[in-house]
Amino acid sequence: MTTAGSAREPKYQRIAGALRRDIAEGRYAPGERLPGENDLMAEHAVARMTARQALAVLQAEGLAEARKGAGVFVREFEPIRRRGIQRLSPEQWGSGRSVWDADIAERDLAVEVIAVSEVSGDEVPSAVVNILGTAEVWLRRRRFVLDGKPVMLSVSYFPAALVAGTPITETDTGPGGAYARLAERGHAPEHFREEIRSRMPTADEALRLKLAAGTPVMLIWRTAFSAEGTAVEVNEMMLDAASYVLEYDFEG
Amino acid sequence: MTTAGSAREPKYQRIAGALRRDIAEGRYAPGERLPGENDLMAEHAVARMTARQALAVLQAEGLAEARKGAGVFVREFEPIRRRGIQRLSPEQWGSGRSVWDADIAERDLAVEVIAVSEVSGDEVPSAVVNILGTAEVWLRRRRFVLDGKPVMLSVSYFPAALVAGTPITETDTGPGGAYARLAERGHAPEHFREEIRSRMPTADEALRLKLAAGTPVMLIWRTAFSAEGTAVEVNEMMLDAASYVLEYDFEG
DNA sequence: CAGTGGTCTAGACCACCGT
DNA sequence: CGGTGGTCTAGACCACTGA
């Protein structure tokens, strides 16, 4: 017999299904090691590639995670709760606290400012130009690392005319962050729009967020508008979907 | 040479990278057929499994989609825009229109009511019991199909005490849907909370949504509260992430 | 029908890790 | 060091498609 044989379901799916059930029913706890390729080959009398395929299914579902030279392990999941609306209230950034402080409490956060630079023309994504109404912008590229793991990549775009000469063009934006600086200049953000997509990351994105296989990213595009309805910031965020729960509270 | 050889990057990654670049630069348009296994074997002088692995990378990224017996094709993407907040305003459901009408216009939508039943005890997820404060609930299980493709699975839970004897326990909830019926009984939903997660689907979930490989799902858990702060509905939704963009508009 | 992707075997060498 | 997962070969049969 060189192929699937009598059963309708492929062998690797049967094996994967058995392991999935074992995980769901707690016979393998989060963090615990699963049977390896050699174990599965012996137990189910299949070739190495078939055992690999079964383990690949679980990894693609985000249920398991391979560590080279060590084994395949059940994944753990403990997300950050990001309260989309409350976190952007003026009370948050009006008082010297950053917006981010609302998301995490008592965890080890590092915000790496990767780049702060003025760009224009073709270097600015056309979607950003359309929203801000100018191709002369400052961008702030940051990476947020929680307990040693990158959880979010962020690029903020500001119209150069609004932020030139302010600390927004420097690494440290000062107490309350960029929104407090915009408010001081009379461009306080009042209205927000967040657009959320989800997809699988490219190989490069997976590397920068240190994502395990089978982990999607969530993309949030936030536009902040001042009282006059002018867009004063566009922020493109890419989140590790395994690290986040997004929450929106609102009235009907 | 039985293995990777001199290059640091695996062969299948090199091949996948070349195809990815070709797609990004438009040499293969959305919907167009990519080189198949046999083409790649010939062109790069590799074994079938290696060519397959390269194509598997693109499918895992959601960039390509295999059709058995036909080939591997560049995927297309045209999402539904779901406006999270406006769609739940009383003007929407107060006037006989369903909430869903706000999302799509002039497209062929079918809402399949899969089950309407009273359940209790262990049959109710404990998270739902905790929120609603009772294990006596009615559930409505639905599937939303747009232009022939399933885009969302939905399960709504209502406290049995609130909905017994109303059309909410029947297939057709009547004009304005379940929210209009709740309002007539004095339990109009006024406050909403939506929690959003994203992950890869299980094999079963992928089947029910007819998902292509490499497509995550977005999970929305919505709780609706009446004016008194009582939870009157919990709705668990599972969306095809390739079919949706979520949008939230709010004041700071 | 010919061609496609899907599954599977039975080997092999490699880089990495310390279960 | 032995065991692990990662990559790769050169075959094979199958079910499905109609480019």
Coordinates of C-alpha atoms (C1' of nucleotides) in Angstrom, one line a residue:
Chain A
M1 CA 0.0 0.0 0.0
T2 CA 1.6 3.2 -1.1
T3 CA -1.2 5.6 -0.5
A4 CA -4.1 6.4 1.7
G5 CA -5.7 2.9 1.7
S6 CA -9.2 2.2 2.7
A7 CA -10.0 5.1 5.0
R8 CA -11.5 8.3 3.5
E9 CA -9.5 10.6 5.8
P10 CA -5.7 10.9 5.0
K11 CA -3.4 9.3 7.5
Y12 CA -1.8 12.6 8.6
Q13 CA -5.3 14.1 9.3
R14 CA -6.2 11.1 11.4
I15 CA -3.0 11.4 13.4
A16 CA -3.4 15.2 13.7
G17 CA -7.0 14.8 14.8
A18 CA -6.0 12.3 17.5
L19 CA -3.4 14.7 18.8
R20 CA -5.8 17.7 18.6
R21 CA -8.4 15.8 20.7
D22 CA -5.7 14.9 23.2
I23 CA -4.8 18.6 23.5
A24 CA -8.4 19.8 23.7
E25 CA -9.1 17.3 26.5
G26 CA -6.0 18.3 28.4
R27 CA -4.0 15.1 28.1
Y28 CA -1.2 17.4 26.8
A29 CA -1.1 20.7 28.8
P30 CA 0.0 24.0 27.4
G31 CA 3.8 24.0 27.2
E32 CA 4.0 20.2 27.3
R33 CA 5.9 18.2 24.7
L34 CA 4.0 16.3 22.1
P35 CA 5.0 12.9 20.6
G36 CA 7.8 13.6 18.1
E37 CA 8.3 12.5 14.5
N38 CA 9.9 9.2 15.6
D39 CA 7.2 8.5 18.1
L40 CA 4.5 9.0 15.6
M41 CA 6.3 6.9 12.9
A42 CA 6.5 4.0 15.4
E43 CA 3.1 4.4 16.8
H44 CA 1.2 4.7 13.6
A45 CA 3.6 2.8 11.2
V46 CA 4.0 5.7 8.8
A47 CA 6.9 7.4 7.0
R48 CA 8.7 10.4 8.5
M49 CA 7.1 12.8 6.0
T50 CA 3.6 11.6 7.0
A51 CA 4.3 12.1 10.7
R52 CA 5.8 15.6 9.9
Q53 CA 2.6 16.4 8.0
A54 CA 0.5 15.6 11.0
L55 CA 2.6 17.8 13.2
A56 CA 2.5 20.5 10.6
V57 CA -1.3 20.6 10.7
L58 CA -1.3 21.4 14.4
Q59 CA 1.4 24.1 13.9
A60 CA -0.7 25.6 11.1
E61 CA -3.6 25.8 13.4
G62 CA -1.5 27.6 16.0
L63 CA -2.1 24.7 18.5
A64 CA 1.6 23.6 18.6
E65 CA 5.0 25.0 18.2
A66 CA 8.2 23.3 17.0
R67 CA 11.5 24.0 18.7
K68 CA 14.4 22.7 16.6
G69 CA 16.4 20.0 18.3
A70 CA 13.9 19.9 21.1
G71 CA 10.5 18.8 20.1
V72 CA 7.0 20.0 19.3
F73 CA 5.2 21.6 22.2
V74 CA 1.6 22.7 23.0
R75 CA 1.3 26.5 22.7
E76 CA 0.3 28.8 25.4
F77 CA -1.9 31.8 25.0
E78 CA -2.2 34.8 27.4
P79 CA -3.3 37.9 25.5
I80 CA -3.1 41.6 26.2
R81 CA -6.6 43.2 26.4
R82 CA -6.6 46.4 24.4
R83 CA -9.6 48.6 25.2
G84 CA -10.0 50.4 21.9
I85 CA -12.1 53.3 23.1
Q86 CA -11.3 54.1 26.7
R87 CA -7.6 54.0 26.0
L88 CA -7.9 57.1 23.7
S89 CA -9.8 59.3 26.1
P90 CA -8.3 62.7 26.8
E91 CA -7.9 61.7 30.4
Q92 CA -5.4 59.1 29.4
W93 CA -3.0 61.2 27.4
G94 CA -4.0 64.5 29.0
S95 CA -2.3 63.6 32.2
G96 CA 1.2 62.6 31.1
R97 CA 0.4 58.9 30.9
S98 CA 0.8 57.3 27.5
V99 CA -2.0 55.5 25.7
W100 CA -0.2 52.3 26.1
D101 CA -0.3 52.4 29.9
A102 CA -3.9 51.6 29.7
D103 CA -3.3 48.2 28.1
I104 CA -0.8 46.6 30.4
A105 CA -0.3 46.8 34.1
E106 CA 2.7 45.5 36.0
R107 CA 4.4 43.9 33.0
D108 CA 7.8 44.5 31.6
L109 CA 7.2 46.7 28.6
A110 CA 9.9 48.2 26.3
V111 CA 9.0 50.7 23.5
E112 CA 11.8 50.8 21.0
V113 CA 11.8 53.9 18.8
I114 CA 13.2 52.5 15.6
A115 CA 13.0 55.6 13.4
V116 CA 11.8 59.2 13.5
S117 CA 12.2 60.8 10.1
E118 CA 10.7 63.2 7.6
V119 CA 9.6 61.7 4.4
S120 CA 7.8 62.8 1.3
G121 CA 6.6 61.9 -2.1
D122 CA 6.8 58.3 -3.2
E123 CA 8.2 57.2 0.2
V124 CA 4.7 57.8 1.7
P125 CA 2.1 55.1 1.1
S126 CA -0.6 56.5 -1.2
A127 CA -3.3 55.5 1.3
V128 CA -1.7 57.8 3.9
V129 CA -1.4 60.7 1.4
N130 CA -5.1 60.4 0.6
I131 CA -6.1 60.5 4.2
L132 CA -3.8 63.2 5.4
G133 CA -4.0 65.3 2.3
T134 CA -0.3 65.8 2.0
A135 CA 2.8 63.8 1.1
E136 CA 5.0 65.8 3.4
V137 CA 4.9 63.8 6.6
W138 CA 6.9 62.9 9.7
L139 CA 6.8 59.2 10.6
R140 CA 7.5 57.5 13.8
R141 CA 8.4 53.8 13.6
R142 CA 8.2 51.8 16.8
R143 CA 8.3 48.3 18.2
F144 CA 6.6 47.3 21.4
V145 CA 8.2 44.5 23.3
L146 CA 6.4 42.8 26.3
D147 CA 8.2 40.5 28.6
G148 CA 10.9 40.1 26.0
K149 CA 8.6 39.3 23.1
P150 CA 7.7 41.8 20.3
V151 CA 3.9 42.1 20.2
M152 CA 3.4 45.1 17.9
L153 CA 5.0 47.1 15.1
S154 CA 3.7 50.6 14.7
V155 CA 4.2 53.4 12.1
S156 CA 2.6 56.8 12.8
Y157 CA 2.3 59.4 10.1
F158 CA 1.8 63.1 11.0
P159 CA 1.4 66.0 8.6
A160 CA 4.8 67.8 8.6
A161 CA 3.0 71.2 8.8
L162 CA 1.5 70.3 12.1
V163 CA 4.4 68.8 13.9
A164 CA 7.6 70.5 12.6
G165 CA 9.5 71.9 15.5
T166 CA 7.7 69.9 18.2
P167 CA 9.0 66.9 20.2
I168 CA 6.9 64.7 17.9
T169 CA 9.9 64.9 15.5
E170 CA 12.2 63.7 18.3
T171 CA 12.7 60.4 19.9
D172 CA 11.1 61.4 23.1
T173 CA 7.7 63.1 22.6
G174 CA 7.5 64.1 26.3
P175 CA 4.7 63.5 28.9
G176 CA 1.4 62.3 27.4
G177 CA 3.1 61.5 24.1
A178 CA 2.3 62.8 20.6
Y179 CA -1.4 63.5 21.3
A180 CA -0.6 65.8 24.2
R181 CA 1.8 67.7 21.9
L182 CA -0.8 68.0 19.2
A183 CA -3.4 69.3 21.7
E184 CA -0.9 72.0 22.8
R185 CA -0.7 73.1 19.2
G186 CA -4.5 73.3 18.9
H187 CA -4.9 70.0 17.0
A188 CA -6.2 67.8 19.8
P189 CA -7.4 64.5 18.4
E190 CA -11.1 64.2 19.1
H191 CA -12.5 61.6 16.7
F192 CA -11.0 58.3 15.8
R193 CA -11.5 55.6 13.3
E194 CA -10.0 52.2 13.6
E195 CA -10.0 49.6 10.7
I196 CA -9.1 46.1 11.5
R197 CA -8.0 43.3 9.2
S198 CA -6.4 40.0 9.8
R199 CA -4.1 37.9 7.6
M200 CA -1.1 35.6 7.7
P201 CA 2.2 37.4 8.0
T202 CA 4.9 37.3 5.3
A203 CA 8.1 35.5 6.3
D204 CA 9.7 38.9 7.0
E205 CA 6.9 40.0 9.2
A206 CA 6.9 36.8 11.1
L207 CA 10.6 37.3 11.8
R208 CA 10.2 40.8 13.1
L209 CA 7.5 39.9 15.5
K210 CA 9.1 36.5 16.3
L211 CA 5.9 34.8 15.5
A212 CA 5.3 31.1 15.8
A213 CA 4.0 29.3 12.7
G214 CA 0.3 29.4 12.5
T215 CA 0.0 32.8 14.1
P216 CA -1.9 35.5 12.1
V217 CA -1.4 39.2 12.5
M218 CA -4.1 41.8 13.1
L219 CA -3.7 45.1 11.2
I220 CA -5.2 48.2 12.8
W221 CA -5.2 51.4 10.8
R222 CA -6.2 54.3 13.1
T223 CA -7.0 57.7 11.8
A224 CA -7.2 60.6 14.4
F225 CA -9.2 63.6 13.5
S226 CA -9.2 67.1 15.2
A227 CA -12.4 69.0 16.0
E228 CA -12.4 70.5 12.6
G229 CA -12.5 67.1 11.0
T230 CA -8.9 67.2 9.8
A231 CA -6.9 64.0 9.9
V232 CA -3.9 64.7 12.2
E233 CA -2.4 61.2 12.4
V234 CA -2.5 57.9 10.6
N235 CA -1.2 55.0 12.6
E236 CA -0.6 51.6 11.0
M237 CA -0.2 48.9 13.6
M238 CA 0.6 45.2 13.2
L239 CA -0.2 43.0 16.2
D240 CA 0.7 39.5 17.0
A241 CA -2.8 38.0 17.0
A242 CA -1.7 35.5 19.7
S243 CA -0.9 38.3 22.0
Y244 CA -4.0 40.5 21.8
V245 CA -7.7 40.7 22.4
L246 CA -9.2 43.9 21.1
E247 CA -12.2 45.3 23.0
Y248 CA -14.6 48.1 21.9
D249 CA -17.3 49.4 24.2
F250 CA -20.0 51.7 22.8
E251 CA -23.6 52.8 23.0
G252 CA -26.2 51.7 20.5
Chain B
M1 CA 23.8 16.5 -3.0
T2 CA 20.9 15.3 -1.0
T3 CA 20.3 18.5 1.0
A4 CA 20.2 22.3 0.8
G5 CA 23.7 22.6 -0.6
S6 CA 25.7 25.8 -0.4
A7 CA 23.0 28.5 -0.1
R8 CA 21.9 29.4 3.4
E9 CA 18.3 29.8 2.4
P10 CA 16.4 26.6 1.7
K11 CA 15.6 25.9 -1.9
Y12 CA 11.8 25.9 -1.3
Q13 CA 12.1 29.4 0.4
R14 CA 14.1 30.7 -2.6
I15 CA 11.5 29.4 -5.0
A16 CA 8.7 30.8 -2.9
G17 CA 10.4 34.1 -2.6
A18 CA 10.8 34.4 -6.3
L19 CA 7.1 33.7 -6.8
R20 CA 6.1 36.1 -4.0
R21 CA 8.1 38.8 -5.7
D22 CA 6.5 38.1 -9.1
I23 CA 3.0 38.3 -7.5
A24 CA 3.9 41.6 -5.6
E25 CA 5.2 43.1 -8.8
G26 CA 2.1 42.1 -10.8
R27 CA 3.7 39.6 -13.1
Y28 CA 1.0 37.3 -11.9
A29 CA -2.4 39.0 -11.5
P30 CA -5.1 38.1 -8.9
G31 CA -6.9 35.0 -10.2
E32 CA -4.1 34.0 -12.5
R33 CA -2.5 30.6 -12.5
L34 CA 1.0 30.2 -11.1
P35 CA 3.6 27.7 -12.3
G36 CA 2.6 24.2 -11.1
E37 CA 4.6 21.5 -9.4
N38 CA 5.9 20.1 -12.6
D39 CA 6.9 23.5 -13.9
L40 CA 8.8 24.3 -10.8
M41 CA 10.5 20.8 -10.8
A42 CA 11.7 21.4 -14.3
E43 CA 12.7 25.1 -13.9
H44 CA 14.6 24.7 -10.6
A45 CA 15.6 21.0 -10.9
V46 CA 14.1 19.9 -7.6
A47 CA 12.0 17.0 -6.4
R48 CA 8.2 17.2 -6.4
M49 CA 8.1 17.5 -2.6
T50 CA 10.4 20.6 -2.7
A51 CA 8.2 22.3 -5.4
R52 CA 5.2 21.5 -3.3
Q53 CA 6.8 23.0 -0.2
A54 CA 7.4 26.3 -2.1
L55 CA 3.8 26.4 -3.2
A56 CA 2.7 25.6 0.3
V57 CA 4.5 28.6 1.6
L58 CA 2.5 30.9 -0.6
Q59 CA -0.7 29.2 0.4
A60 CA 0.1 29.5 4.1
E61 CA 0.6 33.2 3.6
G62 CA -2.8 33.5 2.0
L63 CA -1.3 34.7 -1.3
A64 CA -2.2 31.7 -3.4
E65 CA -4.9 29.1 -3.5
A66 CA -4.7 25.5 -4.8
R67 CA -7.6 24.1 -6.9
K68 CA -7.3 20.3 -7.1
G69 CA -6.8 19.1 -10.6
A70 CA -6.5 22.6 -11.9
G71 CA -3.5 24.5 -10.5
V72 CA -2.4 27.0 -8.0
F73 CA -3.8 30.5 -8.4
V74 CA -3.1 34.0 -7.0
R75 CA -5.8 34.9 -4.5
E76 CA -8.3 37.8 -4.8
F77 CA -9.4 39.9 -1.9
E78 CA -12.5 42.1 -1.7
P79 CA -13.7 42.5 1.8
I80 CA -17.0 43.5 3.4
R81 CA -16.7 46.7 5.5
R82 CA -18.5 46.1 8.8
R83 CA -19.0 49.4 10.7
G84 CA -19.0 48.1 14.2
I85 CA -20.8 51.1 15.9
Q86 CA -23.1 52.7 13.4
R87 CA -24.6 49.3 12.5
L88 CA -26.0 48.8 16.0
S89 CA -27.7 52.2 16.3
P90 CA -31.4 52.0 17.2
E91 CA -32.2 53.7 13.9
Q92 CA -30.9 50.6 12.2
W93 CA -33.0 47.9 13.9
G94 CA -35.7 50.3 15.1
S95 CA -37.1 50.6 11.6
G96 CA -37.5 47.1 10.4
R97 CA -34.1 46.8 8.8
S98 CA -31.8 44.2 10.0
V99 CA -28.4 45.0 11.4
W100 CA -26.8 43.2 8.6
D101 CA -28.3 45.5 6.0
A102 CA -25.8 48.1 7.0
D103 CA -22.9 46.0 5.9
I104 CA -23.7 45.1 2.4
A105 CA -25.5 46.9 -0.3
E106 CA -26.6 45.3 -3.6
R107 CA -25.0 42.0 -3.0
D108 CA -26.6 38.6 -2.9
L109 CA -27.0 37.7 0.7
A110 CA -28.5 34.6 2.2
V111 CA -28.9 34.1 6.0
E112 CA -29.4 30.5 6.8
V113 CA -31.0 29.8 10.2
I114 CA -29.3 26.6 11.1
A115 CA -30.9 26.1 14.6
V116 CA -33.1 27.8 17.1
S117 CA -33.3 25.9 20.3
E118 CA -33.6 26.0 24.0
V119 CA -30.6 24.7 25.9
S120 CA -29.5 24.6 29.4
G121 CA -26.8 23.4 31.8
D122 CA -23.7 21.8 30.4
E123 CA -24.8 22.5 26.9
V124 CA -24.2 26.2 27.4
P125 CA -20.5 27.5 27.3
S126 CA -19.5 28.5 30.8
A127 CA -18.3 31.9 29.5
V128 CA -21.9 32.6 28.3
V129 CA -23.4 31.5 31.6
N130 CA -21.1 33.8 33.5
I131 CA -22.1 36.8 31.4
L132 CA -25.8 36.2 31.1
G133 CA -26.1 35.0 34.7
T134 CA -28.2 32.0 33.8
A135 CA -27.8 28.6 32.1
E136 CA -31.3 28.6 30.7
V137 CA -30.9 30.2 27.3
W138 CA -32.2 30.2 23.8
L139 CA -29.7 30.0 21.1
R140 CA -29.9 31.0 17.4
R141 CA -27.3 29.5 15.2
R142 CA -26.9 31.1 11.8
R143 CA -24.7 31.1 8.7
F144 CA -24.3 34.2 6.4
V145 CA -23.6 33.5 2.8
L146 CA -22.6 36.3 0.4
D147 CA -22.5 35.7 -3.3
G148 CA -22.5 32.0 -2.7
K149 CA -19.6 32.0 -0.2
P150 CA -20.1 31.5 3.6
V151 CA -18.5 34.5 5.3
M152 CA -19.7 34.2 8.9
L153 CA -21.0 31.7 11.4
S154 CA -22.9 33.2 14.3
V155 CA -24.4 31.8 17.6
S156 CA -26.6 34.2 19.7
Y157 CA -27.5 33.4 23.2
F158 CA -30.5 35.0 24.9
P159 CA -31.7 34.5 28.5
A160 CA -34.7 32.2 28.3
A161 CA -36.7 34.3 30.8
L162 CA -36.5 37.3 28.4
V163 CA -37.4 35.7 25.1
A164 CA -39.7 32.8 25.9
G165 CA -42.9 33.2 23.8
T166 CA -41.4 35.9 21.5
P167 CA -40.5 35.4 17.8
I168 CA -36.9 35.2 19.0
T169 CA -37.6 31.6 19.6
E170 CA -38.8 31.1 16.1
T171 CA -37.0 31.0 12.8
D172 CA -38.2 34.4 11.7
T173 CA -37.8 37.0 14.3
G174 CA -39.8 39.6 12.4
P175 CA -39.1 43.1 11.2
G176 CA -36.0 44.6 12.8
G177 CA -34.9 41.3 14.1
A178 CA -34.2 40.1 17.7
Y179 CA -33.2 43.6 18.9
A180 CA -36.6 45.1 18.0
R181 CA -38.3 42.2 19.8
L182 CA -36.2 42.8 22.9
A183 CA -37.0 46.5 22.8
E184 CA -40.8 45.8 22.7
R185 CA -40.4 43.7 25.8
G186 CA -38.6 46.6 27.6
H187 CA -35.1 45.2 27.2
A188 CA -33.8 47.3 24.4
P189 CA -30.0 46.8 24.0
E190 CA -28.3 50.1 24.7
H191 CA -24.7 49.3 25.5
F192 CA -22.5 46.9 23.5
R193 CA -19.1 45.3 24.1
E194 CA -17.2 43.6 21.2
E195 CA -14.1 41.5 21.8
I196 CA -12.0 40.6 18.8
R197 CA -9.6 37.8 18.5
S198 CA -7.9 36.2 15.5
R199 CA -6.5 32.7 15.0
M200 CA -6.2 30.0 12.4
P201 CA -9.3 27.9 12.0
T202 CA -9.5 24.2 12.8
A203 CA -10.0 21.8 9.9
D204 CA -13.7 21.6 10.7
E205 CA -14.1 25.4 10.9
A206 CA -12.3 25.8 7.6
L207 CA -14.7 23.4 6.0
R208 CA -17.8 25.1 7.3
L209 CA -16.6 28.5 6.1
K210 CA -15.1 27.1 2.9
L211 CA -11.9 28.8 3.8
A212 CA -8.8 28.7 1.6
A213 CA -5.6 27.5 3.3
G214 CA -3.8 30.4 4.9
T215 CA -6.9 32.3 5.9
P216 CA -7.4 33.2 9.5
V217 CA -10.7 33.7 11.2
M218 CA -11.7 36.7 13.3
L219 CA -13.8 35.9 16.4
I220 CA -16.1 38.6 17.7
W221 CA -17.8 38.1 21.0
R222 CA -20.5 40.7 21.4
T223 CA -22.4 41.3 24.6
A224 CA -25.5 43.6 24.5
F225 CA -26.6 45.3 27.7
S226 CA -30.0 46.9 28.5
A227 CA -30.3 50.3 30.2
E228 CA -30.2 48.6 33.6
G229 CA -26.8 47.1 32.7
T230 CA -28.2 43.5 32.3
A231 CA -26.7 41.4 29.6
V232 CA -29.5 40.5 27.2
E233 CA -27.6 38.8 24.5
V234 CA -24.2 37.2 23.9
N235 CA -23.3 36.7 20.2
E236 CA -20.3 34.6 19.1
M237 CA -19.3 35.3 15.6
M238 CA -16.7 33.7 13.4
L239 CA -15.7 35.6 10.3
D240 CA -13.7 34.7 7.3
A241 CA -10.8 37.2 7.8
A242 CA -10.3 37.4 4.0
S243 CA -13.9 38.6 3.6
Y244 CA -14.0 41.4 6.3
V245 CA -12.7 44.7 7.4
L246 CA -14.0 45.8 10.8
E247 CA -14.4 49.5 11.4
Y248 CA -15.0 51.4 14.7
D249 CA -15.6 55.1 14.8
F250 CA -15.6 56.9 18.2
E251 CA -14.9 60.1 20.1
G252 CA -11.8 60.5 22.2
Chain C
dC1 C1' -8.0 11.7 -22.0
dA2 C1' -3.8 14.2 -20.2
dG3 C1' -2.5 17.1 -16.6
dT4 C1' -3.1 18.7 -12.0
dG5 C1' -2.5 18.8 -7.1
dG6 C1' -2.9 15.4 -2.8
dT7 C1' -0.9 11.7 -0.4
dC8 C1' 2.7 8.5 0.8
dT9 C1' 7.1 5.7 1.1
dA10 C1' 12.0 4.8 2.4
dG11 C1' 15.6 6.4 2.4
dA12 C1' 19.4 10.6 3.4
dC13 C1' 22.2 14.6 5.5
dC14 C1' 22.0 18.7 8.2
dA15 C1' 21.9 22.1 12.2
dC16 C1' 20.6 22.5 16.6
dC17 C1' 19.7 21.3 21.5
dG18 C1' 20.3 19.4 26.1
dT19 C1' 13.7 17.4 26.9
Chain D
dC1 C1' 27.0 12.6 22.4
dG2 C1' 22.2 11.0 20.8
dG3 C1' 17.9 12.7 19.7
dT4 C1' 15.3 16.3 17.6
dG5 C1' 13.2 18.8 13.9
dG6 C1' 14.4 20.8 8.9
dT7 C1' 15.4 19.8 4.3
dC8 C1' 15.6 17.0 0.2
dT9 C1' 15.5 13.1 -3.2
dA10 C1' 13.2 9.8 -6.5
dG11 C1' 10.1 7.4 -7.0
dA12 C1' 4.6 5.9 -6.7
dC13 C1' -0.7 5.9 -6.9
dC14 C1' -4.8 8.5 -6.3
dA15 C1' -8.9 11.8 -7.2
dC16 C1' -10.2 15.5 -9.5
dT17 C1' -10.4 18.9 -13.5
dG18 C1' -11.5 20.5 -18.1
dA19 C1' -7.3 26.1 -17.6

